[in-house]
XYZ file of C-alpha atoms in Angstrom:
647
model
C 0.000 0.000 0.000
C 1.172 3.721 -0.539
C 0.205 7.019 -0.770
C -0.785 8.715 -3.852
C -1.116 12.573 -5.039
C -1.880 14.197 -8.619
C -1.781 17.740 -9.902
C -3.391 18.968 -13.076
C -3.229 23.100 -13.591
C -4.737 24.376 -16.348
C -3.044 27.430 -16.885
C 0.594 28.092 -14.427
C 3.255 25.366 -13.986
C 3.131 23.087 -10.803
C 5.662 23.417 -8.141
C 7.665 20.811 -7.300
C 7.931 22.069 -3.697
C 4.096 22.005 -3.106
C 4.273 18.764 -4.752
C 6.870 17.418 -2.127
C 4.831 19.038 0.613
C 2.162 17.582 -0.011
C 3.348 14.191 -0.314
C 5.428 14.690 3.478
C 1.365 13.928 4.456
C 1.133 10.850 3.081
C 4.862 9.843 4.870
C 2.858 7.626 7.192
C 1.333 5.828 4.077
C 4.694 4.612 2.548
C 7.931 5.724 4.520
C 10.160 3.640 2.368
C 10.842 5.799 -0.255
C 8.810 9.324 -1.888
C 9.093 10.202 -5.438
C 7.138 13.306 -7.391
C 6.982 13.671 -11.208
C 6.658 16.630 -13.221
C 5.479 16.606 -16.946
C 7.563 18.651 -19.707
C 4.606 20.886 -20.168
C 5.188 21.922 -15.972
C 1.417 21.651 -15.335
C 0.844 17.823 -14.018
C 2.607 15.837 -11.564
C 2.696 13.183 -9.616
C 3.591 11.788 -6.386
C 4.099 8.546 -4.766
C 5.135 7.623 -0.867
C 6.111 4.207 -1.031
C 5.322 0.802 1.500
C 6.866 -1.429 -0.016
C 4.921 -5.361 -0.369
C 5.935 -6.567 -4.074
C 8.819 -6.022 -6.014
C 11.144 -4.139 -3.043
C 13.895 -3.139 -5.310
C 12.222 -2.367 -8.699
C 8.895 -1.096 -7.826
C 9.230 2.441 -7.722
C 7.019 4.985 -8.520
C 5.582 6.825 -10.564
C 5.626 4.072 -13.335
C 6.130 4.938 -16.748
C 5.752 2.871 -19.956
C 8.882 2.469 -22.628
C 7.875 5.422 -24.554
C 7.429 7.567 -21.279
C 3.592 8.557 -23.102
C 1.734 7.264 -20.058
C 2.807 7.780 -15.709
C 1.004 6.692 -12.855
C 0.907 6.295 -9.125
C -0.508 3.416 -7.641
C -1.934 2.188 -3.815
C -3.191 -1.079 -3.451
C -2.714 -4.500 -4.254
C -3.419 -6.406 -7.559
C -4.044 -9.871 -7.364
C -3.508 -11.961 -9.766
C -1.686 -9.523 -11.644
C 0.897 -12.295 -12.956
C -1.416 -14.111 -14.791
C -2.449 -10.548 -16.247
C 1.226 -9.676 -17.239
C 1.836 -12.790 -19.231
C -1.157 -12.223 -21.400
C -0.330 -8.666 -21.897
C 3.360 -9.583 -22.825
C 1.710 -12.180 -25.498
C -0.098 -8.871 -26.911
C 2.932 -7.354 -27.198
C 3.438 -4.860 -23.837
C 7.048 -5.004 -22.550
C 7.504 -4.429 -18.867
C 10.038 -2.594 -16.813
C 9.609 -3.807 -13.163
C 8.220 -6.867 -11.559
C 5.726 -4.806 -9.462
C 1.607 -5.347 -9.755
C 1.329 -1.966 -9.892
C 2.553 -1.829 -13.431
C 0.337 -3.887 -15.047
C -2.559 -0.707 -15.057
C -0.465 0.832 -17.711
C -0.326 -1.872 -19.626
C -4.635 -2.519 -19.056
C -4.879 1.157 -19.893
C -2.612 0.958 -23.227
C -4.557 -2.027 -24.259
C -8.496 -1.406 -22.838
C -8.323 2.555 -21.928
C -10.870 2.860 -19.232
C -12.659 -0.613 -19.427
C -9.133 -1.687 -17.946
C -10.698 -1.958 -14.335
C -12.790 -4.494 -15.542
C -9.635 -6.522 -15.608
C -8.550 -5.605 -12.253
C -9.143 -7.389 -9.075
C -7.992 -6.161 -5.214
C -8.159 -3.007 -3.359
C -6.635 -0.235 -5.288
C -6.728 3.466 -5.936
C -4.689 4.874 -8.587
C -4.158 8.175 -11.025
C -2.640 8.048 -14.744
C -2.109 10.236 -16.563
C -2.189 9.784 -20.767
C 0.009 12.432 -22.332
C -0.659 11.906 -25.849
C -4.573 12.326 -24.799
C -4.230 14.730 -22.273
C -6.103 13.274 -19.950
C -6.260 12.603 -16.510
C -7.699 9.238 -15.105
C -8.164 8.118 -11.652
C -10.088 5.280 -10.166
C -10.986 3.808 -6.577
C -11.896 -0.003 -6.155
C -15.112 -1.226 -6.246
C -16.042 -1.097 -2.266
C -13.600 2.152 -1.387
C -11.113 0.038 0.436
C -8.420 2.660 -0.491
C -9.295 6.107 -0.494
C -9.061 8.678 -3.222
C -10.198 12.487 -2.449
C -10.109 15.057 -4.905
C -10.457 19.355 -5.184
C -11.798 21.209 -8.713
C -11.721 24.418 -9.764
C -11.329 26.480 -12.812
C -7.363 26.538 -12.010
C -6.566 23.218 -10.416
C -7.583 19.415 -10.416
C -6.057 17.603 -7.408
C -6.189 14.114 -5.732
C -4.695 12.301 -3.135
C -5.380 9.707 -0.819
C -5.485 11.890 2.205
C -7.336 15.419 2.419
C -4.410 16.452 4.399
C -2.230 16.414 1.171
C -4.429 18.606 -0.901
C -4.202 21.122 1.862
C -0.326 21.869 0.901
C -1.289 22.619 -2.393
C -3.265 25.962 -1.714
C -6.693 24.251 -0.860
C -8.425 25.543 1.717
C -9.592 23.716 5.060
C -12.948 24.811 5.326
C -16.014 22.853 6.938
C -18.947 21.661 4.636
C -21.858 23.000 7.062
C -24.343 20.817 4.664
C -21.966 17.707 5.037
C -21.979 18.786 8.530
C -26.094 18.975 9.092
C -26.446 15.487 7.060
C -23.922 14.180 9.623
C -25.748 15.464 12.948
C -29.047 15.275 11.912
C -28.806 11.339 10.982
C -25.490 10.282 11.022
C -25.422 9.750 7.608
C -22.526 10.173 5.043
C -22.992 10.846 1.604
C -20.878 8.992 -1.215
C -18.779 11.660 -2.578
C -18.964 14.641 -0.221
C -16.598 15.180 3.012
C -16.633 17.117 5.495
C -14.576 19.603 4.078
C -15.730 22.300 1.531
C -15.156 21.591 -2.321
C -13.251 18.243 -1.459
C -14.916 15.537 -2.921
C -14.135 11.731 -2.890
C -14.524 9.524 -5.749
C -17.183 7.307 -5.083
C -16.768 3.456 -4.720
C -16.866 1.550 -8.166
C -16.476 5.325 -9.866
C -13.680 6.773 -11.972
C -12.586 10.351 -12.457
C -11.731 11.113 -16.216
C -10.270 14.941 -16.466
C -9.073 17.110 -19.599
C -8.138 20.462 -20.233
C -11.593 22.003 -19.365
C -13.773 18.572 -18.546
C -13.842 16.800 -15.318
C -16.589 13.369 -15.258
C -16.990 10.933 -12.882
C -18.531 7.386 -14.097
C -19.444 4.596 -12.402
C -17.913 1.312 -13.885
C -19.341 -1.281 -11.041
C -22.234 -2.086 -8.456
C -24.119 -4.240 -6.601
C -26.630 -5.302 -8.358
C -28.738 -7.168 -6.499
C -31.369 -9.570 -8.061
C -34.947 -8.137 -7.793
C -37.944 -10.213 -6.011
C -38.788 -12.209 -8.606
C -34.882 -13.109 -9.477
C -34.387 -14.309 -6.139
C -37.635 -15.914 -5.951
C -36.448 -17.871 -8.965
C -32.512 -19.016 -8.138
C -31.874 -22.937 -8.939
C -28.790 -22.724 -6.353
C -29.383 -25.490 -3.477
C -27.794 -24.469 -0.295
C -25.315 -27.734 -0.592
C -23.917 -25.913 -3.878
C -24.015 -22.399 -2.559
C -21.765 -23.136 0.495
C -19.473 -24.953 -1.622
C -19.251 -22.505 -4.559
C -18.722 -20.195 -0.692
C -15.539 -21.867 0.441
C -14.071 -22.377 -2.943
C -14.030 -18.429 -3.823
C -12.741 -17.691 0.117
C -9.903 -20.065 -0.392
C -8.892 -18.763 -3.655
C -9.510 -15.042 -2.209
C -7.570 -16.182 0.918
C -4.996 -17.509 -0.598
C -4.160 -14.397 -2.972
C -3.986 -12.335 -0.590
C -1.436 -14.157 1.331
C 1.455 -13.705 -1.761
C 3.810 -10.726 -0.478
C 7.292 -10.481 -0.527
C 6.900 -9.736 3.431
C 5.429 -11.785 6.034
C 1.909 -11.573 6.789
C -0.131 -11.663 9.698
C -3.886 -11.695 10.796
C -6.252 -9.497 12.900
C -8.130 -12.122 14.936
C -11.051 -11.147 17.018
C -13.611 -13.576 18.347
C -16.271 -13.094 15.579
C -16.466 -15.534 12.639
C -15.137 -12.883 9.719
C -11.702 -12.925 11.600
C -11.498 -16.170 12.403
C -12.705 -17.869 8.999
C -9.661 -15.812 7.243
C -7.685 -16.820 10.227
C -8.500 -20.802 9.740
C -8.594 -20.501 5.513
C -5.174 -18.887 5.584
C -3.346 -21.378 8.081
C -4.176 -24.292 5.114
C -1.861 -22.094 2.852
C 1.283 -21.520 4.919
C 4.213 -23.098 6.117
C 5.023 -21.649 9.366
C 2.381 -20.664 12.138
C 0.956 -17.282 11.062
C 1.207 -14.330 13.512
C -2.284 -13.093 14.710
C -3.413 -10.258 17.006
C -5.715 -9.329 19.082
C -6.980 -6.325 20.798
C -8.181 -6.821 24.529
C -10.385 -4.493 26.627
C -10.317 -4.519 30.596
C -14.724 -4.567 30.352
C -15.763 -8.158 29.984
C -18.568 -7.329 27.854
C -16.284 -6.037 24.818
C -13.209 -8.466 25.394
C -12.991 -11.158 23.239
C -9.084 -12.102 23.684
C -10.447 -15.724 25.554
C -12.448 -16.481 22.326
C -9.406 -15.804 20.061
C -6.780 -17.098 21.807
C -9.083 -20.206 21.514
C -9.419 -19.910 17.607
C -5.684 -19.197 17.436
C -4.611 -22.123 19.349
C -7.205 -24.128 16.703
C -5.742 -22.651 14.020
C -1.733 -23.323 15.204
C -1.073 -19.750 15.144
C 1.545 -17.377 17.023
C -0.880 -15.395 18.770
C -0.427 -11.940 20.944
C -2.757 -10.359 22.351
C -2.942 -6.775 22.657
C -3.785 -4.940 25.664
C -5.603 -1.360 25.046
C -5.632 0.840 28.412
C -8.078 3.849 28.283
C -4.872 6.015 29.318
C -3.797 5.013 26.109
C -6.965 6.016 24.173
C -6.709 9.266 25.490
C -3.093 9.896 24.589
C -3.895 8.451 21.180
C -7.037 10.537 20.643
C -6.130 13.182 18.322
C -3.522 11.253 16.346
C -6.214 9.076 15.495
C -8.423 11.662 14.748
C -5.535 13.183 12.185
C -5.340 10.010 10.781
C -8.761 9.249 10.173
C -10.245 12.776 8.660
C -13.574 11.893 10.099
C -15.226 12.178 13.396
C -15.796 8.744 15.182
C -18.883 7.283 17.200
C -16.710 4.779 19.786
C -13.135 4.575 20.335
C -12.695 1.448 18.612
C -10.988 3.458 15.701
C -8.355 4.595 18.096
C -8.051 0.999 19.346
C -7.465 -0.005 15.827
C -4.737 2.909 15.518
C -2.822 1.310 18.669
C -3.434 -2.308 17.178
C -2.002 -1.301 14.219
C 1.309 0.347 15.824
C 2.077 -2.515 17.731
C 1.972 -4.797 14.875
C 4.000 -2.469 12.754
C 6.039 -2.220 15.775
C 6.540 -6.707 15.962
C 7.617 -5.796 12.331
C 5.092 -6.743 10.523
C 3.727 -4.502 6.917
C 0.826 -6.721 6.090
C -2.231 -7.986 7.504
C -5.235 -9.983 6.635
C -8.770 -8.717 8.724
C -12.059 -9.864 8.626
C -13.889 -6.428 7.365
C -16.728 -6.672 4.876
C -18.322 -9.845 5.849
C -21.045 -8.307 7.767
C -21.781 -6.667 4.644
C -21.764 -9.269 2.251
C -23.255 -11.904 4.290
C -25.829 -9.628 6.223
C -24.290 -10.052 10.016
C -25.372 -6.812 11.556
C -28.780 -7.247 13.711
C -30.580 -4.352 12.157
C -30.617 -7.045 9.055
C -32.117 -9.974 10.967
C -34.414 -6.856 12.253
C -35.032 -5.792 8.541
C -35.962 -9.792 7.806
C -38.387 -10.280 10.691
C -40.337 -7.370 9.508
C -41.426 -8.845 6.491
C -42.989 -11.836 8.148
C -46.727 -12.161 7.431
C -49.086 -10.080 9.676
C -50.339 -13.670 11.193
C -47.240 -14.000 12.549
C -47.105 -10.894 14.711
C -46.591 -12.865 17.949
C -43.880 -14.267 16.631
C -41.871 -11.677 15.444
C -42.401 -9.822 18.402
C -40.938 -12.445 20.389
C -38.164 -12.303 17.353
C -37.455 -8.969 17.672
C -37.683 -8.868 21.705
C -34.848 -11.454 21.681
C -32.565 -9.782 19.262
C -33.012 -6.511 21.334
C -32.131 -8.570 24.552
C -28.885 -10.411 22.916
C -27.503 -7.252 21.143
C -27.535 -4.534 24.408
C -24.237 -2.994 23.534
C -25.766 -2.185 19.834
C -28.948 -0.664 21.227
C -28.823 3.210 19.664
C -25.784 2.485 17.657
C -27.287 -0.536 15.070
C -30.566 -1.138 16.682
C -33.250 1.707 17.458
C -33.676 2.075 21.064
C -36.242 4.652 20.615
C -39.938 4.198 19.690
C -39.807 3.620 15.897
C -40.047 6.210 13.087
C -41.435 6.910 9.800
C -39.406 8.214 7.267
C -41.901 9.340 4.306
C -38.305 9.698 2.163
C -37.582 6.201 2.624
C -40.811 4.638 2.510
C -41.764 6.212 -0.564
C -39.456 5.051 -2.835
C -38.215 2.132 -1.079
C -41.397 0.830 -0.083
C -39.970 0.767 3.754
C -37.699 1.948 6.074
C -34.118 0.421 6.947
C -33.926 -0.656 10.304
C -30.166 0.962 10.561
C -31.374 3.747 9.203
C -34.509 4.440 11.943
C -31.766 4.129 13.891
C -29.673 7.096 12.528
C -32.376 8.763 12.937
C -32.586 8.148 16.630
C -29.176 8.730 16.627
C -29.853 12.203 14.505
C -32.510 13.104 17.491
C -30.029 13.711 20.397
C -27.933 15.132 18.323
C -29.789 17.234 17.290
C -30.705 18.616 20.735
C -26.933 19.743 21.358
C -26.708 21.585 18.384
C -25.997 25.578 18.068
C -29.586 26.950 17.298
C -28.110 29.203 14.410
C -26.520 26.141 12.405
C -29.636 23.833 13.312
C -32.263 26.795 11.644
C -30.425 27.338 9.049
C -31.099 23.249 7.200
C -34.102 22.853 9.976
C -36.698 21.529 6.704
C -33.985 19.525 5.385
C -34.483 16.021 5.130
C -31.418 14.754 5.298
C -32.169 10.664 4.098
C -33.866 12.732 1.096
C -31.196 14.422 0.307
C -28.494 10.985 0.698
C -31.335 9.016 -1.954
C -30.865 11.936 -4.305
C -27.314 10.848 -4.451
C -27.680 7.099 -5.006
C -29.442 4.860 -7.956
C -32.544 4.001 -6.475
C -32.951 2.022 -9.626
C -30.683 -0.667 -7.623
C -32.839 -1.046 -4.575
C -36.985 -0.796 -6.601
C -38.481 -4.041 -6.048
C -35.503 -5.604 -4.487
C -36.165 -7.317 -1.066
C -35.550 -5.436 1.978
C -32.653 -7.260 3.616
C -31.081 -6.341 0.114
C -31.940 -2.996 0.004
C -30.542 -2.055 3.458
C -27.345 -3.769 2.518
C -27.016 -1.629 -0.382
C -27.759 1.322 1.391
C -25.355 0.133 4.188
C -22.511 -0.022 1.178
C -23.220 2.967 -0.114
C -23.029 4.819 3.360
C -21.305 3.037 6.200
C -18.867 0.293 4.538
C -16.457 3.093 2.732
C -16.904 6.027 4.962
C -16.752 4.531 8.172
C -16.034 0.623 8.938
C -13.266 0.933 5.381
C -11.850 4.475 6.796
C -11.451 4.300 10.749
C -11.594 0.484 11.086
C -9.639 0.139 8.000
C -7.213 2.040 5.965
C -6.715 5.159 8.119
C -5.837 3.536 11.311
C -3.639 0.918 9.566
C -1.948 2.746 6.782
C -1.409 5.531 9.937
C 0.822 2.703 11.019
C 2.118 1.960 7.734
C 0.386 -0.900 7.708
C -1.513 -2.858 4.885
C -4.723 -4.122 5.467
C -6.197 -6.951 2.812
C -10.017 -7.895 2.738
C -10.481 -10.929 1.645
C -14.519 -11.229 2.072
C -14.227 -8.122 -0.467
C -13.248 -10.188 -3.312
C -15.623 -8.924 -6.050
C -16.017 -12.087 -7.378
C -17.436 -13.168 -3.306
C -19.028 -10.143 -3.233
C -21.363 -10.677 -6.588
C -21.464 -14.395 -5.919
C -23.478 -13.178 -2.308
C -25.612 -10.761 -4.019
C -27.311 -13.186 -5.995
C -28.249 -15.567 -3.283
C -31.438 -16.246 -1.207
C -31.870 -14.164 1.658
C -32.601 -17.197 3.737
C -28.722 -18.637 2.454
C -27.499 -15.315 4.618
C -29.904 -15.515 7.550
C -31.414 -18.314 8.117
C -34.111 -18.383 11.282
C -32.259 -16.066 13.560
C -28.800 -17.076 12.610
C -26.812 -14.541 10.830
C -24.006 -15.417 7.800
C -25.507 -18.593 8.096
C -23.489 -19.614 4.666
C -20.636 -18.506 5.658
C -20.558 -20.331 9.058
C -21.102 -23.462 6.885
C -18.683 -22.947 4.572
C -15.906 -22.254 7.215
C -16.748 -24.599 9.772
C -14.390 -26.966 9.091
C -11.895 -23.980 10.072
C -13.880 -23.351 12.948
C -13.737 -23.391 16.582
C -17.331 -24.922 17.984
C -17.375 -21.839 20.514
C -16.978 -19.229 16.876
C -19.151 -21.245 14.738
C -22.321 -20.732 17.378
C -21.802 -17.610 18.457
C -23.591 -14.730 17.698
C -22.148 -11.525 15.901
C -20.735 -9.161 18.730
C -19.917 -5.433 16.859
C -16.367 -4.441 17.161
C -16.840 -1.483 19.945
C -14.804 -0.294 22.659
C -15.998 0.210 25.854
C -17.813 3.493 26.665
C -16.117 6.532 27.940
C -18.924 5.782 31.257
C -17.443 2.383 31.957
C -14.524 4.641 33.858
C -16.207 7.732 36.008
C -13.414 9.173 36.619
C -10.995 7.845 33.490
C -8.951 9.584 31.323
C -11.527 9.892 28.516
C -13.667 11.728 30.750
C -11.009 13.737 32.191
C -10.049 14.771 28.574
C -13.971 15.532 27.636
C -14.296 17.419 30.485
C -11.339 19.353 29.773
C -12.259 20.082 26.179
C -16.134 21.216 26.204
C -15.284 23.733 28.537
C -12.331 25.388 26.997
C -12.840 28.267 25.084
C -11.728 26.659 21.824
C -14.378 24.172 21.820
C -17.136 27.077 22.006
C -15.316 28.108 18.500
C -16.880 25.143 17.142
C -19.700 26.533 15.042
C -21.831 23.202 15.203
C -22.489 23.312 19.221
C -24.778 24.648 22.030
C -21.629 24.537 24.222
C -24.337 24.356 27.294
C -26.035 21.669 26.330
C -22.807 19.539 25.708
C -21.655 20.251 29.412
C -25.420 19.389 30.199
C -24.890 15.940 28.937
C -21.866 15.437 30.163
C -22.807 15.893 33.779
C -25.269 14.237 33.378
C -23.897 10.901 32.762
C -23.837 9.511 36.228
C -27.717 9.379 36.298
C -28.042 7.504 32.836
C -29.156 4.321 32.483
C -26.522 1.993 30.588
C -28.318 1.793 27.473
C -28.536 5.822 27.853
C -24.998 6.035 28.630
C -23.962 4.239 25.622
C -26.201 6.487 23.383
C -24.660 9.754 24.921
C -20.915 8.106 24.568
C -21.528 8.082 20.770
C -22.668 11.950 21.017
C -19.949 12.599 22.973
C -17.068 10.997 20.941
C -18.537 12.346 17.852
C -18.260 15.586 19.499
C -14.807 15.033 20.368
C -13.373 14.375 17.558
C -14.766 17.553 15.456
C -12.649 19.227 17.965
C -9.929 17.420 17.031
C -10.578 18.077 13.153
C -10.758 21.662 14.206
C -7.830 21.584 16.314
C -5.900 19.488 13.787
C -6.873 21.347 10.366
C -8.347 24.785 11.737
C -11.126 24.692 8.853
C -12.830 27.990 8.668
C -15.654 28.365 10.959
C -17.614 31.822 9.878
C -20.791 30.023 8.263
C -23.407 31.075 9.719
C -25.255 34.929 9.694
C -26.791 35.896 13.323
């Protein structure tokens, strides 16, 4: 993995200095070596920051082809990219390094932009085509690498990072309308940020740019079968969960090929531990796997994996995370990840991350995605229930009853712990209303009651899950079922901006670390689409294929258990802790009343009040409360403009 930066001016030549500077942001991303390019015409350039996986002595870049016509910079990982070389060499393309990165000149010489088509891994990358002059960048098909860009009549930049734009003369301004969407229902939308006029290319979407033209196309998506597809699939569930293991091997096993070691993030859930068990069949030595352990029974899960580890004959360390540490960690994290979090499992996953980098380690496998794919999250099983006929009230009552009583932790965060809600948007043109997202909304409530009464009147008749379905083809989710519908909405929303970013590629790469997803395989990821609802939940167990089709890799305790979301304990479960301590310090300082966003009152109002909350009330103001925390950060870290509203 690396870090990537582009520059296209339309008029004045680039300088190479900004160029550098921006790419000292991205340091984290790739310390092993930083390279910029300039063209002869001075007005595009490139930069790459280097962590090196494949190829360590050749693969430097920017990458150029034989008649130096076509550069690019490169982050990901191609798989089966050897396969793709030979058949380009057969056509005639003549390689200079052994790197995967390479071979998307060659696709792009050969295919021009149907050349992702060909591709298959987590990737983000910008070329640029000289004798065309144009400009083309593309992100992977789930946003497992990030790519953020800034247009204006004088510049077109990108980079993996916002932070490396900012070097380049772009300002640091909030997005009070990103802002709103994000406080009203905790919703993010697929190619805003929260910075003003930097975008991000969406998921499955490329960015083609020339002189005075700048598109972006979509080139993949879920598409899910409709009712009557479904209704109509020949696969038995004997075939499905083989045609299941076969494509997680293969995916497994891909991403295991490095020219470094690799290791595993093991939790006790079954996404960690399948990879875990599927990748032990395809190595020699024990594999190294981690695990992050919490001092509150209810989130630690380091028994469970040590279990699974011992199972699978792995090395296994576990790794303690202190709330002292949190604290100290805090705003690193919060630099790292660009967004504002919800728990303080992202900054758990930051110190994960630096202690594996620090055991020497550049690569690991993790279990992200699955929930996804395979519909693990309870508001899913929720969404299912609620399509049972109306003779079967009772019964999903009791259904519904017992997946509130085994999921307390996710009450507020991915179950509605509030009275439920109608959201005309939602039901109107999907025909019903996500579970997860009735529970934004719950979530967009409190919120809501914290906010400065200047910024909440000025978008107070917005509707913010309006304004996110204006943004997506509905045409994917008409007359699909509804389990399928909230996992495309979930994809669209959550997967790249959130569980991708500060579960993912922030907190890792922060560590120069590189994370591979094997359960987002494209070709898992389209084989799930297309299957029965009842293949992914079946009664009331969740990923029910996927338990089948790993349990051979299994422990007994990790094949019957339950999903348990990846959460840190709440700021609450210490009184007196450092997390508190550094809340307390924060929304009474003068800088936090800067924020433009907050009723600094009614923050302090919460805060005190914690003591008298009840637990599931404590865990819904801890997500307030984070959130809150980390916009300071962002302010404190990029000092965005803040003059955006009139009195």
């Amino acid at each position: 993995m690396c870090g990537i930066l582009g520059a296209y001016s339309r008029s004045q030549s680039l300088s190479n200095d900004l160029l550098k500077a921006g790419l000292r942001q991205l340091e984290h991303r790739g310390p092993d070596s930083q390279n910029t390019w300039i063209g002869a015409n001075g007005r595009i350039g490139l930069g790459h920051s280097r962590l090196s996986i494949i190829d360590l002595s050749t693969g430097h870049q920017p990458l150029t082809d034989s008649s130096e016509s076509i550069h690019a910079v490169v982050n990901g990982e191609l798989y089966g990219y050897k396969e793709i070389r030979a058949d380009l060499e057969k056509l005639g393309h003549r390689f200079k390094t052994q790197s995967d990165s390479e071979i998307v000149i060659h696709l792009y010489k050969q295919y021009g932009t149907q050349c992702l088509h060909h591709l298959r891994g987590e990737f983000s990358f910008i070329l640029w085509d000289q004798a065309n002059e144009t400009l083309f960048a593309a992100r992977d098909r789930f946003g497992i690498k990030p790519l953020y860009y800034h247009s204006s009549p004088e510049l077109l930049a990108l980079g993996s990072e916002m932070k490396a734009l900012f070097p380049l003369g772009i300002a640091a301004d909030w997005d009070p309308e990103v802002a709103y969407q994000l406080h009203s229902a905790f919703l993010f939308l697929p190619s805003r940020t929260l910075f003003n006029k930097i975008y991000q290319v969406p998921p499955g979407h490329f960015l083609l740019a020339t002189q005075g033209n700048v598109q972006i196309m979509k080139y993949w998506d879920y598409s899910f079968p409709t009712v009557d597809q479904l209704r109509t699939s020949s696969i038995s569930e004997v075939e499905a969960i083989h045609d299941l293991r076969t494509l997680l091997n293969e995916s497994v096993r891909l991403r295991l090929q490095a020219d470094v070691p690799v290791a595993c993030y093991l939790s006790g859930g079954l996404d960690s531990c399948a990879v875990l068990g599927v990748a032990s069949q395809y190595v020699d030595q024990p594999i190294h796997a981690f695990t992050l352990s919490f001092d509150q029974e209810a989130y630690d899960e380091e028994k469970i994996a040590r279990e699974m580890a011992t199972h699978a004959g792995a090395h296994y360390t576990p790794i303690s995370v202190t709330q002292n540490e949190v604290a100290d960690a805090f705003e690193k994290a919060i630099w790292h990840s660009e967004i504002p979090l919800i728990n303080n499992h992202g900054v758990a996953k930051f110190l994960l991350s630096k202690a594996v980098r620090s055991a020497g380690f550049k690569v690991v496998l993790t279990g992200e995605g699955s929930d996804e794919v395979f519909a693990g999250y309870p508001h899913f099983r929720k969404d299912l229930f609620l399509t049972y006929p109306v003779e079967q009230a009772n019964a999903v009552q009791n259904l519904l009853q017992e997946l509130s009583d085994s999921n307390e932790i996710s009450k507020g965060l991915l179950l509605s712990g509030d009275s439920p809600v109608d959201i005309p948007s939602l039901r109107n043109t999907l025909g019903h209303v996500s579970s997860y997202l009735e529970s934004n909304a719950g979530v967009g409530r409190r919120l809501s009651t914290l906010l400065n009464p200047d910024f909440a009147r000025t978008y107070e008749n917005r509707d913010p899950f309006r304004v996110l379905l204006n943004q997506l083809d509905c045409t994917q989710m008409v007359n699909r079922d509804s389990v399928n519908q909230s996992l495309y909405l979930w994809s669209k929303t959550m997967l790249p901006n959130y569980i991708l970013s500060v579960l993912g590629d922030r907190m890792e790469m922060g560590n120069s670390i590189e994370g591979r997803v094997p359960f987002l395989d494209h070709k898992i990821v389209e084989f799930a689409a297309k299957l029965p609802i009842q293949y992914k939940i079946k009664g009331t167990t969740e990923k029910f294929i996927l338990r089948e089709a790993a349990k051979s890799v299994l422990t007994s305790t990790v094949y019957k258990r339950q999903k348990h979301p990846f959460l840190a304990p709440p700021v609450s479960a210490q009184p007196k802790g450092p997390m508190l301590n550094l809340m307390q310090d924060t929304f009474r300082s003068t800088e936090f009343k800067r924020l433009p966003f907050y009723d600094a009152n009614r923050v302090i109002s919460l805060l005190d009040s914690l003591p008298s909350l009840s637990s599931s009330e404590q865990n819904q103001a801890d997500l307030s409360l984070t959130l809150m925390l980390s916009m300071y950060s962002l302010q404190k870290n990029f000092k965005p403009g803040t003059a955006l509203f009139s009195s």
